[in-house]
Coordinates of C-alpha atoms in Angstrom, one line a residue:
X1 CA 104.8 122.8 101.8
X2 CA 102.5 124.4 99.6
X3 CA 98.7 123.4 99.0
X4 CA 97.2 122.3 95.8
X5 CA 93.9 122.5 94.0
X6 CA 91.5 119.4 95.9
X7 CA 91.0 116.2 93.9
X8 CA 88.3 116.6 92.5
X9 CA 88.2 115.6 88.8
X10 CA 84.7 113.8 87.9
X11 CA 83.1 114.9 91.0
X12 CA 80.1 115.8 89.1
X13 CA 80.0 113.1 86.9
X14 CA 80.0 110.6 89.9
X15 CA 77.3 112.2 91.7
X16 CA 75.0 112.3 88.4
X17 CA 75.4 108.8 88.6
X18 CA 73.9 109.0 92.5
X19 CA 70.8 110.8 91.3
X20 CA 69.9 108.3 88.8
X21 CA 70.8 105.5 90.7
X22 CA 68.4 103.7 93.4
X23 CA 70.8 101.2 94.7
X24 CA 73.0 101.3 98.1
X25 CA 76.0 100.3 96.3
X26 CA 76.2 102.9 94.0
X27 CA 74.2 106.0 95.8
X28 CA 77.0 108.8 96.6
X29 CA 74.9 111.5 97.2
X30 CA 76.9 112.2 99.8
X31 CA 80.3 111.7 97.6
X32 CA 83.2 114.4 98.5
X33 CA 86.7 114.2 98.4
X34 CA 88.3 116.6 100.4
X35 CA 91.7 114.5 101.5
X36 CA 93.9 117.5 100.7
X37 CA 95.5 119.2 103.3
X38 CA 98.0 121.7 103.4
X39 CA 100.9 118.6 103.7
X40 CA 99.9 117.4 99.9
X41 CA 102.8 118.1 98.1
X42 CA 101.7 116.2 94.8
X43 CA 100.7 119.0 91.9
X44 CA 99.5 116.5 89.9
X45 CA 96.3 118.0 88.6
X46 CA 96.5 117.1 85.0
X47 CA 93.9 115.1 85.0
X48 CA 91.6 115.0 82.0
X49 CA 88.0 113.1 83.2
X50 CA 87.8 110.9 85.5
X51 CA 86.5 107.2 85.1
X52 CA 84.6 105.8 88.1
X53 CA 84.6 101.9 88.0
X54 CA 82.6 100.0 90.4
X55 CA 83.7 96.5 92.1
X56 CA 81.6 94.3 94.0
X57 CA 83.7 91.3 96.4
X58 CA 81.9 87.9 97.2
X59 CA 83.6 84.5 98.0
X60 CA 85.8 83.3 95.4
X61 CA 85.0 86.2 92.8
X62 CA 84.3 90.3 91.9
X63 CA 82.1 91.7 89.7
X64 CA 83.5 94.5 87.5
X65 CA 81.1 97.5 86.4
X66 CA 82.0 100.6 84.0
X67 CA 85.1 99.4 83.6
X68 CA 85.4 100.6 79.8
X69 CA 89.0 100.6 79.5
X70 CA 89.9 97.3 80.3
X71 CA 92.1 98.4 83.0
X72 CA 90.8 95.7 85.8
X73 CA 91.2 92.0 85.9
X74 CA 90.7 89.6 88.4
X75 CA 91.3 85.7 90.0
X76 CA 88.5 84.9 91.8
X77 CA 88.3 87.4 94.6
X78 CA 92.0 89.0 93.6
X79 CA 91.4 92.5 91.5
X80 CA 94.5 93.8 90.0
X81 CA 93.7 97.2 88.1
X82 CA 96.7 98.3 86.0
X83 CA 96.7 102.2 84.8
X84 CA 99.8 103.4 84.0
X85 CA 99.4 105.9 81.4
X86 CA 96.0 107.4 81.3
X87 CA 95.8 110.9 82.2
X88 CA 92.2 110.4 83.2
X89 CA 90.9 110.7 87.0
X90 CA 90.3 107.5 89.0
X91 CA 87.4 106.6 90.7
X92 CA 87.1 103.0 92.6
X93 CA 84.3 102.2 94.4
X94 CA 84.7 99.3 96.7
X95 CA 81.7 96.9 97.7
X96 CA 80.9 93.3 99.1
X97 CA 82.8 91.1 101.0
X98 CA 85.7 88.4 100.3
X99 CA 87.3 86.4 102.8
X100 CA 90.1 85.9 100.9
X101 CA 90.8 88.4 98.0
X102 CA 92.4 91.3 97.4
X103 CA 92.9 94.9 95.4
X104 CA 96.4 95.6 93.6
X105 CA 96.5 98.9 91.9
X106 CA 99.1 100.2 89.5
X107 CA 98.6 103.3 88.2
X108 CA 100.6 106.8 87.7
X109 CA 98.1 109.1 88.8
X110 CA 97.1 110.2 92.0
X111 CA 93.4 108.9 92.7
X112 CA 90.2 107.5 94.9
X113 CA 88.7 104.6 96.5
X114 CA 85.5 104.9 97.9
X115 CA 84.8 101.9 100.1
X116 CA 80.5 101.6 100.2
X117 CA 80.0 98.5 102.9
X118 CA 83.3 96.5 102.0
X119 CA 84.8 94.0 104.2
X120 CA 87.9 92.3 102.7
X121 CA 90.3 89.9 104.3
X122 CA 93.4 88.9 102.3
X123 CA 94.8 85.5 103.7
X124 CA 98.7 85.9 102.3
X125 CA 99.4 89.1 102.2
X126 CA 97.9 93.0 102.0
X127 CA 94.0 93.5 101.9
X128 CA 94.5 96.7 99.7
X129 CA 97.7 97.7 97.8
X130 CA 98.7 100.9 96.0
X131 CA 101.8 100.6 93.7
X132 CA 101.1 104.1 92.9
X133 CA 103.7 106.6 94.4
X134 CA 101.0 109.8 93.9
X135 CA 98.2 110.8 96.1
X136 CA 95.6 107.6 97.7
X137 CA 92.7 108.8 98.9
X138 CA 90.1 106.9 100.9
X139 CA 87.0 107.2 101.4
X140 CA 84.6 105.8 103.6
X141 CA 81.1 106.4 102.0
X142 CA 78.5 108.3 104.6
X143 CA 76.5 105.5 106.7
X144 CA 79.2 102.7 105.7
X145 CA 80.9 100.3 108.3
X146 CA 84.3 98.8 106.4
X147 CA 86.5 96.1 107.2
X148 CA 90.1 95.6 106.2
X149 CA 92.1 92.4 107.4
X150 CA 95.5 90.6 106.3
X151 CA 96.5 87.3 107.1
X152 CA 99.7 85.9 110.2
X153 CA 102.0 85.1 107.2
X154 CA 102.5 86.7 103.6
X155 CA 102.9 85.3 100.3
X156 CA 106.3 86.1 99.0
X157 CA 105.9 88.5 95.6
X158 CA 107.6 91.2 93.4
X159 CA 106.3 94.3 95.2
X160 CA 105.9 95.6 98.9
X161 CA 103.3 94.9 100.9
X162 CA 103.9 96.3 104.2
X163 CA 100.5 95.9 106.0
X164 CA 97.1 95.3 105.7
X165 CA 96.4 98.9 103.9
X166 CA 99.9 99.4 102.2
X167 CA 100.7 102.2 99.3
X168 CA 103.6 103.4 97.9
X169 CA 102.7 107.1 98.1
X170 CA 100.9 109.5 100.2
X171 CA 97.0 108.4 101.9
X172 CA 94.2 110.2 102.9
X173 CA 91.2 109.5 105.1
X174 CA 88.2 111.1 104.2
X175 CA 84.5 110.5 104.0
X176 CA 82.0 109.9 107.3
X177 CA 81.8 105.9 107.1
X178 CA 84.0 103.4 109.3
X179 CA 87.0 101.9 108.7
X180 CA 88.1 99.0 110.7
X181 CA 91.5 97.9 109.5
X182 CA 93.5 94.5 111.3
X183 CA 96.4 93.8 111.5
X184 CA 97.3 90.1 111.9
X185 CA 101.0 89.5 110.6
X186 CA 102.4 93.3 110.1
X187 CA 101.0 96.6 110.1
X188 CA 97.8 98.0 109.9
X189 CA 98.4 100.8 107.9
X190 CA 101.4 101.6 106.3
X191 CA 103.1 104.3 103.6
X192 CA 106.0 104.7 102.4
X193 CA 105.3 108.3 102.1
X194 CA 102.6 109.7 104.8
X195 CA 99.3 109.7 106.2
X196 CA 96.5 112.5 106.6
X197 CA 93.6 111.6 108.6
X198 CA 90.7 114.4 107.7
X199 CA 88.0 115.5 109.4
X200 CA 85.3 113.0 109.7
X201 CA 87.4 110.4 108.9
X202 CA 86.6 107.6 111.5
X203 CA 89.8 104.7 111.5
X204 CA 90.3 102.1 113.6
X205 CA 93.4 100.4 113.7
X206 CA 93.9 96.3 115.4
X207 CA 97.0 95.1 115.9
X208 CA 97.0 91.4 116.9
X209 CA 99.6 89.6 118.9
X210 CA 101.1 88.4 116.1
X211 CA 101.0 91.6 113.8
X212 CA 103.0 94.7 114.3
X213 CA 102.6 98.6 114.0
X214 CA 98.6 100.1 113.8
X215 CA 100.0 102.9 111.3
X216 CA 103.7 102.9 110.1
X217 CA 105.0 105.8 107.7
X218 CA 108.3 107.4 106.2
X219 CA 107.4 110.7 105.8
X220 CA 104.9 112.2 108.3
X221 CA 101.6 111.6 110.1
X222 CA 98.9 114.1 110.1
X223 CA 95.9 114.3 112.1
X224 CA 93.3 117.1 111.2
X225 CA 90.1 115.5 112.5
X226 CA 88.4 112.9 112.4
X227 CA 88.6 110.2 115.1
X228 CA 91.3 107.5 114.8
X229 CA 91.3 104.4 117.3
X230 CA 94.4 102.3 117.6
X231 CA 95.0 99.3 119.7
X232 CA 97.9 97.3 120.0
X233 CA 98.4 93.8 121.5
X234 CA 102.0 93.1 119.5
X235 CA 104.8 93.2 121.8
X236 CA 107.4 95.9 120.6
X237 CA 104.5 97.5 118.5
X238 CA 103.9 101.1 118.5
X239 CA 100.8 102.6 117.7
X240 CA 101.9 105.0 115.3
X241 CA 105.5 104.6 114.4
X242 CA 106.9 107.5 112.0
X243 CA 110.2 107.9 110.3
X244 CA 109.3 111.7 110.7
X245 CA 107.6 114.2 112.7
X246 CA 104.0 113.4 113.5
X247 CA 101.4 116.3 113.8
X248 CA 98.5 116.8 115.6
X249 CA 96.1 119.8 114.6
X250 CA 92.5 118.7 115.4
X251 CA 90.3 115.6 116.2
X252 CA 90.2 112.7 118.4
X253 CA 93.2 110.1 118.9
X254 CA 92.9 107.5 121.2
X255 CA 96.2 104.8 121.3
X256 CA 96.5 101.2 123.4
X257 CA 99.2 99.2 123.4
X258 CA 99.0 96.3 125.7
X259 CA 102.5 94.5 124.4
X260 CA 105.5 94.2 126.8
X261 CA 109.6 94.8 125.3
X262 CA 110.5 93.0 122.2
X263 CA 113.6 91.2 122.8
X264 CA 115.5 89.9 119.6
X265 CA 119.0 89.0 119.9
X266 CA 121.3 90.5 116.8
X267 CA 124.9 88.9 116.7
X268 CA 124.9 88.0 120.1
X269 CA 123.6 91.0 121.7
X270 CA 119.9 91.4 123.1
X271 CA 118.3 93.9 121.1
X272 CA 114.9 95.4 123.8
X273 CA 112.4 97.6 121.9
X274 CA 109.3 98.9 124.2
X275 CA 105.8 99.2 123.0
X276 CA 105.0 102.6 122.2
X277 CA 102.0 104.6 121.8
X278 CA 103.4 107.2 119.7
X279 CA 107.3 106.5 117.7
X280 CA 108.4 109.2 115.8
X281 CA 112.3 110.1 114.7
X282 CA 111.6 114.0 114.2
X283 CA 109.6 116.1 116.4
X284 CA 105.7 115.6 117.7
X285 CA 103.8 119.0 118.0
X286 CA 99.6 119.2 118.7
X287 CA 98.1 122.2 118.6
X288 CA 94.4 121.2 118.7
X289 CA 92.4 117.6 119.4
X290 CA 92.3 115.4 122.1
X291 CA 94.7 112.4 122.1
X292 CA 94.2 109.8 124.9
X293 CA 97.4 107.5 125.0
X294 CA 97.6 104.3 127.1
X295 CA 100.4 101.9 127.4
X296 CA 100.4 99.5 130.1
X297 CA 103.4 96.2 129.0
X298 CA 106.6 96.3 130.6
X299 CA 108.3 99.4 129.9
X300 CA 105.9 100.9 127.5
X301 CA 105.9 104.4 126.1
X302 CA 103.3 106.6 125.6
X303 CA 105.3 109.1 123.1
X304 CA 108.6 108.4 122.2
X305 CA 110.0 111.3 120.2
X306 CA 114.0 111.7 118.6
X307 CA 113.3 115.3 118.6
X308 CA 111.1 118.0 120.7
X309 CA 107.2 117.0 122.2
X310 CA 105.5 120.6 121.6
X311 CA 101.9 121.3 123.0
X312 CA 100.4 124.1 122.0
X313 CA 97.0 123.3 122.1
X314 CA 94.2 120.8 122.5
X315 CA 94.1 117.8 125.4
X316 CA 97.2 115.4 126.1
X317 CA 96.4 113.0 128.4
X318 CA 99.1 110.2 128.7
X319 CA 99.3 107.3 131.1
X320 CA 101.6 104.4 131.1
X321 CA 101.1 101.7 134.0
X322 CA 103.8 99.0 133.0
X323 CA 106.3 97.4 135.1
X324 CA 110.2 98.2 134.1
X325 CA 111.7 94.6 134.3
X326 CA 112.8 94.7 130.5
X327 CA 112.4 98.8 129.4
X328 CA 111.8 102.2 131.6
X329 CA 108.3 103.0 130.9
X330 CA 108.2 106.9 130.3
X331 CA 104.8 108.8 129.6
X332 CA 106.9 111.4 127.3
X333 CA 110.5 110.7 126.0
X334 CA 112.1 113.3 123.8
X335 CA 116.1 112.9 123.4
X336 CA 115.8 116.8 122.8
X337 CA 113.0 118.9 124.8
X338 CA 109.2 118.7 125.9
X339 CA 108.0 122.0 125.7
X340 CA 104.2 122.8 127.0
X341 CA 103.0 126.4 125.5
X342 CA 99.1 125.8 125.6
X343 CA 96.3 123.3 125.8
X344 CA 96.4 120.7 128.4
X345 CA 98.7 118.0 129.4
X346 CA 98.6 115.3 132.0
X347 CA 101.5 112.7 131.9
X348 CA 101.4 110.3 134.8
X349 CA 103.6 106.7 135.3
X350 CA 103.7 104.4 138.1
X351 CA 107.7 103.5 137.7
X352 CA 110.4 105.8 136.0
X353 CA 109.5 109.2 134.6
X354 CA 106.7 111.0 133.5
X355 CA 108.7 113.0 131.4
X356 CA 112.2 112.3 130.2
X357 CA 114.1 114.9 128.2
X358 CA 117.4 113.6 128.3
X359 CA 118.3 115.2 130.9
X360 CA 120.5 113.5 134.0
X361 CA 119.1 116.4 136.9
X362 CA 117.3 114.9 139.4
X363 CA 114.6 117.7 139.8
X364 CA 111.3 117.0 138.0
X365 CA 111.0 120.5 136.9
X366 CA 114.4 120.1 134.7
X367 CA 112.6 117.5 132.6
X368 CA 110.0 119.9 130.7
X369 CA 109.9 123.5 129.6
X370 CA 106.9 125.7 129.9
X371 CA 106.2 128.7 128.2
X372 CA 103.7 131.3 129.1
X373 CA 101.4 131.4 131.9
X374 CA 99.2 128.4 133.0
X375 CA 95.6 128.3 134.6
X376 CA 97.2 127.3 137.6
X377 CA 100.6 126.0 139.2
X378 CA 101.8 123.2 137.3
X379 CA 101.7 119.5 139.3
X380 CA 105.3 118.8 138.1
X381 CA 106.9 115.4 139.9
X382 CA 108.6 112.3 139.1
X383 CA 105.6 110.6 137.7
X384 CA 102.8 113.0 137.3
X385 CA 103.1 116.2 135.4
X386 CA 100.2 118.2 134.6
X387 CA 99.5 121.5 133.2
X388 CA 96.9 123.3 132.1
X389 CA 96.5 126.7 129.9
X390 CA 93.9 129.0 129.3
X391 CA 91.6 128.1 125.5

C-alpha cells in the first residue's frame, strides 16, 4: 500500500466561497477533506481545479447552483450528474430533504460529497449511487445531522445498486456531522471496493428486518476513528460483512445484530447462515479503538473470521446471548487462529464457545494463542475468555 497526496484540489476555492457566504447551506468554514489513509491506493491526482456545485432536495424537485458545465440534470427529486471526462476536481454539496429522490453520479475522477443537513430517501432503489470506480469521499459538514434511506424493493436498472449508500469504488468518511444511513431492502452501505471510516467521522448504520448487511465490501474495511454505530434486525445479516480482511486501528465501533439463522433451501438442501457482528473472508486485526459487539438471535456471531482474529491493541468486548437451535453461537470464530498480543479482550457466550479456532481439543486454552505477558492470569473457559495487557 502506498499513500498518496490528500484530495484536496479547490480546497481554497470552496472555503472563499464560506467567507463570503452568510447562509447555512453553503458556510464550510469548517470544510476539510482528509479521507486519505494509508489504504488509498488511487494516484489519481491529476486534477486540474475543482468545480464545487451545490444541490438543494425538496419534495418532487432539486435546485442546481454553480453548475457551469452542465454536468447535472434531474427528474423531480432524481439528480443524475454525468462527468466522464473532465479532469477538473469535484465538489458536491448535498442539502434539503426528498422523500423520494435520489443522486446518480458518473464520473471518472475520484471526488467529494459534502452532505450540509441532507435527508434523502429513495423509494426503489439506492439513496446515493457512485458509478465512479475512483476514490468517494463523504463528508458530513461540522454541526450537520444527515439521513440516508432506501426503499423494501428496488427498481430494476442498468447499473448496481447494492444498498442505500452504494459506489463502485473506494469511500471515505470524513467530516464531524452525522450520518444516519437505513437500510430497508439491502445494505446500508456497500462498495465494491472498500471502506475508510476517519477520525471524526460519526456513521450510523440501520438495518431493518427486511434489509440486509449495515456495511458490505470487496476489498477491506478500515476503521481509523471516528465512531460508527451499526444495528441489525435482518436475520442472517452481519454487521460488517467483508470479502477481505477488516482492520481496526482507532475509534469507536459498536455492532447489534438482533436476527436469528437465515435458512434458504438451495436444490434441496437447507442452506443456515447466522447473524454476525463482524463477517470477514481474510483476517481481522485491531490494534487501537474500542469495539463493543453484541449478537443475541439464535446462533449469532460476534466475529466470524476465514483467517486469524489478532488483538494487539485497544478494547474487545464481545458477547453473544443466542440460543443454538438453528447455528452455534460463537463470540470469536476464526477457521485459522485467535491470537491476543495486547489491549483487552473479553469474549463471553451463554451456549457453545467463546472462542473457536478450529480446533477439535476439548481444553479452553487450545482455542486462542497469547503472546506476551498479560496484567493478570487470563480467565480462559468454555464461554468466557478474558485477557488483559498492559497500555
Amino acid at each position: 500500500m502506498k499513500k498518496t497526496a490528500l484530495y484536496v484540489a479547490g480546497l481554497l476555492g470552496v472555503l472563499s466561497l464560506a467567507v463570503a457566504c452568510e447562509n447555512d447551506d453553503t458556510d464550510f468554514s469548517n470544510y476539510t477533506l482528509v479521507g486519505t489513509s494509508s489504504a488509498d491506493e488511487d494516484a489519481d491526482d491529476d486534477t486540474v481545479g475543482t468545480d464545487t456545485i451545490y444541490i438543494r432536495y425538496s419534495n418532487g424537485g432539486a435546485t442546481i447552483t454553480d453548475d457551469a458545465n452542465g454536468y447535472v440534470s434531474h427528474s423531480g427529486a432524481d439528480v443524475t450528474v454525468s462527468d466522464t471526462a473532465s479532469l477538473r476536481g469535484m465538489v458536491l454539496v448535498l442539502s434539503g430533504s426528498a422523500s423520494d429522490g435520489s443522486l446518480l453520479v458518473y464520473r471518472s475522477k475520484k471526488y467529494t460529497i459534502v452532505l450540509n443537513g441532507l435527508s434523502l430517501t429513495n423509494a426503489d432503489g439506492s439513496a446515493i449511487n457512485n458509478q465512479c470506480s475512483k476514490s468517494l469521499y463523504v463528508e458530513c459538514a461540522d454541526g450537520t445531522v444527515n439521513t440516508l434511506a432506501d426503499g423494501v424493493t428496488y427498481a430494476p436498472q442498468d447499473y448496481d445498486q447494492k444498498g442505500t449508500l452504494f459506489s463502485e469504488g473506494q469511500v471515505y468518511f470524513t467530516g464531524t456531522g452525522q450520518l444516519t444511513v437505513t437500510a430497508n431492502g439491502k445494505n446500508a452501505i456497500a462498495s465494491d471496493d472498500f471502506v475508510t471510516i476517519e477520525d471524526g467521522a460519526i456513521v450510523r448504520c440501520n438495518v431493518k428486518s427486511t434489509g440486509s448487511n449495515g456495511i458490505k465490501v470487496n476489498d477491506g474495511m478500515f476503521v481509523n476513528g471516528g465512531r460508527l454505530t451499526i444495528d441489525v434486525a435482518s436475520d442472517g445479516g452481519r454487521g460488517i460483512r467483508n470479502d477481505a480482511r477488516t482492520v481496526i486501528t482507532g475509534g469507536t465501533v459498536s455492532i447489534t445484530t438482533t436476527g436469528d439463522c437465515l435458512i434458504e433451501n438451495v436444490d434441496g438442501v437447507a442452506d443456515t447462515t447466522s447473524a454476525a457482528c463482524i463477517k470477514c473472508d481474510s483476517i481481522f486485526t485491531m490494534s487501537g479503538g474500542t469495539v463493543t459487539l453484541n449478537s443475541t438471535g439464535d446462533g449469532g456471531k460476534g466475529i466470524r473470521c476465514n483467517e486469524n482474529i489478532e488483538v494487539s491493541g485497544g478494547t474487545l468486548t464481545v458477547t453473544t446471548t443466542g440460543d443454538n437451535d438453528e447455528g452455534k453461537p460463537k463470540a470469536l470464530k476464526s477457521d485459522t487462529g485467535i491470537i491476543i498480543s495486547g489491549g483487552y479482550l473479553k469474549a463471553s457466550v451463554e451456549k457453545s464457545w467463546a472462542c473457536d479456532n478450529g480446533t477439535d481439543s476439548e481444553d479452553p486454552a487450545d482455542h486462542l494463542t497469547i503472546v506476551g505477558t498479560p496484567m493478570y492470569t487470563p480467565v480462559i473457559e468454555k464461554r468466557i475468555v478474558e485477557v488483559e495487557f498492559w497500555k
